[in-house]
């Protein structure tokens, strides 16, 4: 059935005003058009309400005229960094994000277990290391489920660690696990498992377990749930930044059942192997898939590159730093060395794939920029993910190398950074999340959420990026390095056009312009960064069709 042609008037149609890959800057005022015409799945016209095209559309009885009543139309947001199936699965996990202590965690899990006797296992998310200073073990969770003694598995907020009870250790089969490069299977002084699995051990063993114990139906439902949640938030596209066999299989099964109204670009996760042969075999799998699922064959579900997690996180003290952590004197090293990373990056680049390298600590950021600078062909649009503690020199190198700064402002939320001064010292906290430098030096910006590790709302993301204040706790007055803040036009553009540019989709997505896909959101908002907390997405349109409405 043909889609009706629609004229949108009496609103503000946001125009980025910059070319793809260019940042709008901190002070750029917004530019708005007055009218937009959608015909089929494309935008036919954007411009003044007095234009002859609008006059003709008003007179055409077959064209539906939509009064926006002063609302704003933005391009559909594209989440520049998220985890699709994990996001969907997290919607059915117990959220521990509001806990403050081990006692809080134990009480919340115990109450949840009692209220949900039908569940085969207790899956939780949102544990932060700051909630449990010192070490945690399986014993801290044993007994919370009474006589049922079901496996309890808790994701850390960043997904880099899992903490489980003794039943969880048994269910995982963890006693048989061999150590993996870049991972930690925690053991006590007697060599017994503590129930905590960190970095590559978590990725290599726990993630696949969670995927395999879920049925295909459960996995496809998780993906569908994530898509629906993303529509409600205002997204029309997403970039999955750790795709693997289990999630890909479920995604294709869902696509075989029905069209998925979401633009999906995926980066294949390369896990640390025992040697170059194991590492390169994973790259070959990504190359194989990218040939079958590409911009020319399946433009809305494609493999565009590889993802390598090169270090951990600040809160877990696993990010690679140039000087030791302040509180314990430890100097962590990256999960991948340059010698291990270079063959992987070279092979992916040789095959025409993009590379996306997770780097949070300043030592790892420097290392991955070195590798990109020597191994990636110009014009390939390489990306560095997170870049939370970059030196001034490396911020400049991102721009010189046209390396995309893939950033997640929700990770800069002051409410979750209370432990940083103790871990890093005030002098290093002053370098936290230097987005302003990335932009000023010309690094293309792509905004993402890293969901489910953080809230996925795009307007909340923009709020933190522009105000450097807390979205999680609005009453919390602390600001994190406000001199590194983004401008409002700059942040909106980074979450739309910038994200599309980052994965070579800027020729059809991310902009409200004639010939572009009719993917957009209607927002009730005032154009002030301080008032973004009050802004509401009222409609999401994909391919010229209203896929979500607050009024529905």
Short mmCIF file of N, CA and C in Angstrom, two decimals, residues 3-9 35-40 42-45 57 62-67 520 541 544:
data_model
loop_
_atom_site.label_atom_id
_atom_site.label_comp_id
_atom_site.label_asym_id
_atom_site.label_seq_id
_atom_site.Cartn_x
_atom_site.Cartn_y
_atom_site.Cartn_z
N UNK A 3 2.39 4.88 0.59
CA UNK A 3 2.35 5.81 1.71
C UNK A 3 1.77 7.14 1.23
N UNK A 4 0.96 7.80 2.06
CA UNK A 4 0.44 9.11 1.66
C UNK A 4 1.55 10.16 1.69
N UNK A 5 1.42 11.15 0.83
CA UNK A 5 2.34 12.29 0.86
C UNK A 5 1.87 13.25 1.95
N UNK A 6 2.82 13.75 2.75
CA UNK A 6 2.48 14.60 3.89
C UNK A 6 3.28 15.89 3.85
N UNK A 7 2.60 16.99 4.10
CA UNK A 7 3.23 18.30 4.26
C UNK A 7 3.21 18.67 5.74
N UNK A 8 4.37 18.92 6.30
CA UNK A 8 4.49 19.35 7.69
C UNK A 8 4.74 20.86 7.71
N UNK A 9 3.89 21.59 8.42
CA UNK A 9 4.03 23.04 8.49
C UNK A 9 3.85 23.51 9.93
N UNK A 35 8.93 24.30 6.45
CA UNK A 35 8.03 23.27 5.91
C UNK A 35 8.83 22.08 5.41
N UNK A 36 8.20 20.92 5.46
CA UNK A 36 8.82 19.68 5.00
C UNK A 36 7.77 18.83 4.31
N UNK A 37 8.12 18.30 3.13
CA UNK A 37 7.20 17.42 2.41
C UNK A 37 7.83 16.04 2.31
N UNK A 38 7.06 15.04 2.72
CA UNK A 38 7.48 13.64 2.64
C UNK A 38 6.63 12.94 1.60
N UNK A 39 7.30 12.34 0.63
CA UNK A 39 6.58 11.55 -0.38
C UNK A 39 7.17 10.15 -0.38
N UNK A 40 6.34 9.17 -0.08
CA UNK A 40 6.84 7.80 0.02
C UNK A 40 7.80 7.68 1.18
N UNK A 42 10.88 9.05 1.21
CA UNK A 42 11.91 10.08 1.10
C UNK A 42 11.36 11.47 1.39
N UNK A 43 12.27 12.35 1.74
CA UNK A 43 11.95 13.77 1.89
C UNK A 43 11.99 14.40 0.50
N UNK A 44 10.92 15.04 0.13
CA UNK A 44 10.84 15.67 -1.20
C UNK A 44 11.24 17.14 -1.17
N UNK A 45 10.92 17.81 -0.07
CA UNK A 45 11.17 19.25 0.01
C UNK A 45 11.39 19.67 1.45
N UNK A 57 1.31 21.97 -2.63
CA UNK A 57 0.95 20.86 -1.73
C UNK A 57 -0.30 21.19 -0.93
N UNK A 62 -4.91 15.34 -2.33
CA UNK A 62 -4.34 14.03 -2.01
C UNK A 62 -3.16 14.11 -1.06
N UNK A 63 -2.77 15.33 -0.70
CA UNK A 63 -1.63 15.52 0.21
C UNK A 63 -2.16 15.89 1.59
N UNK A 64 -1.74 15.14 2.59
CA UNK A 64 -2.17 15.38 3.96
C UNK A 64 -1.34 16.51 4.54
N UNK A 65 -2.00 17.52 5.11
CA UNK A 65 -1.31 18.66 5.71
C UNK A 65 -1.29 18.47 7.23
N UNK A 66 -0.10 18.48 7.76
CA UNK A 66 0.08 18.23 9.21
C UNK A 66 0.57 19.51 9.90
N UNK A 67 -0.20 20.02 10.83
CA UNK A 67 0.17 21.20 11.61
C UNK A 67 1.00 20.75 12.81
N UNK A 520 12.79 10.80 10.86
CA UNK A 520 12.84 12.02 11.68
C UNK A 520 12.01 11.85 12.94
N UNK A 541 9.38 8.85 13.06
CA UNK A 541 9.03 8.46 11.69
C UNK A 541 10.19 7.74 11.04
N UNK A 544 9.21 7.36 6.16
CA UNK A 544 7.96 8.06 5.86
C UNK A 544 6.75 7.52 6.58
#
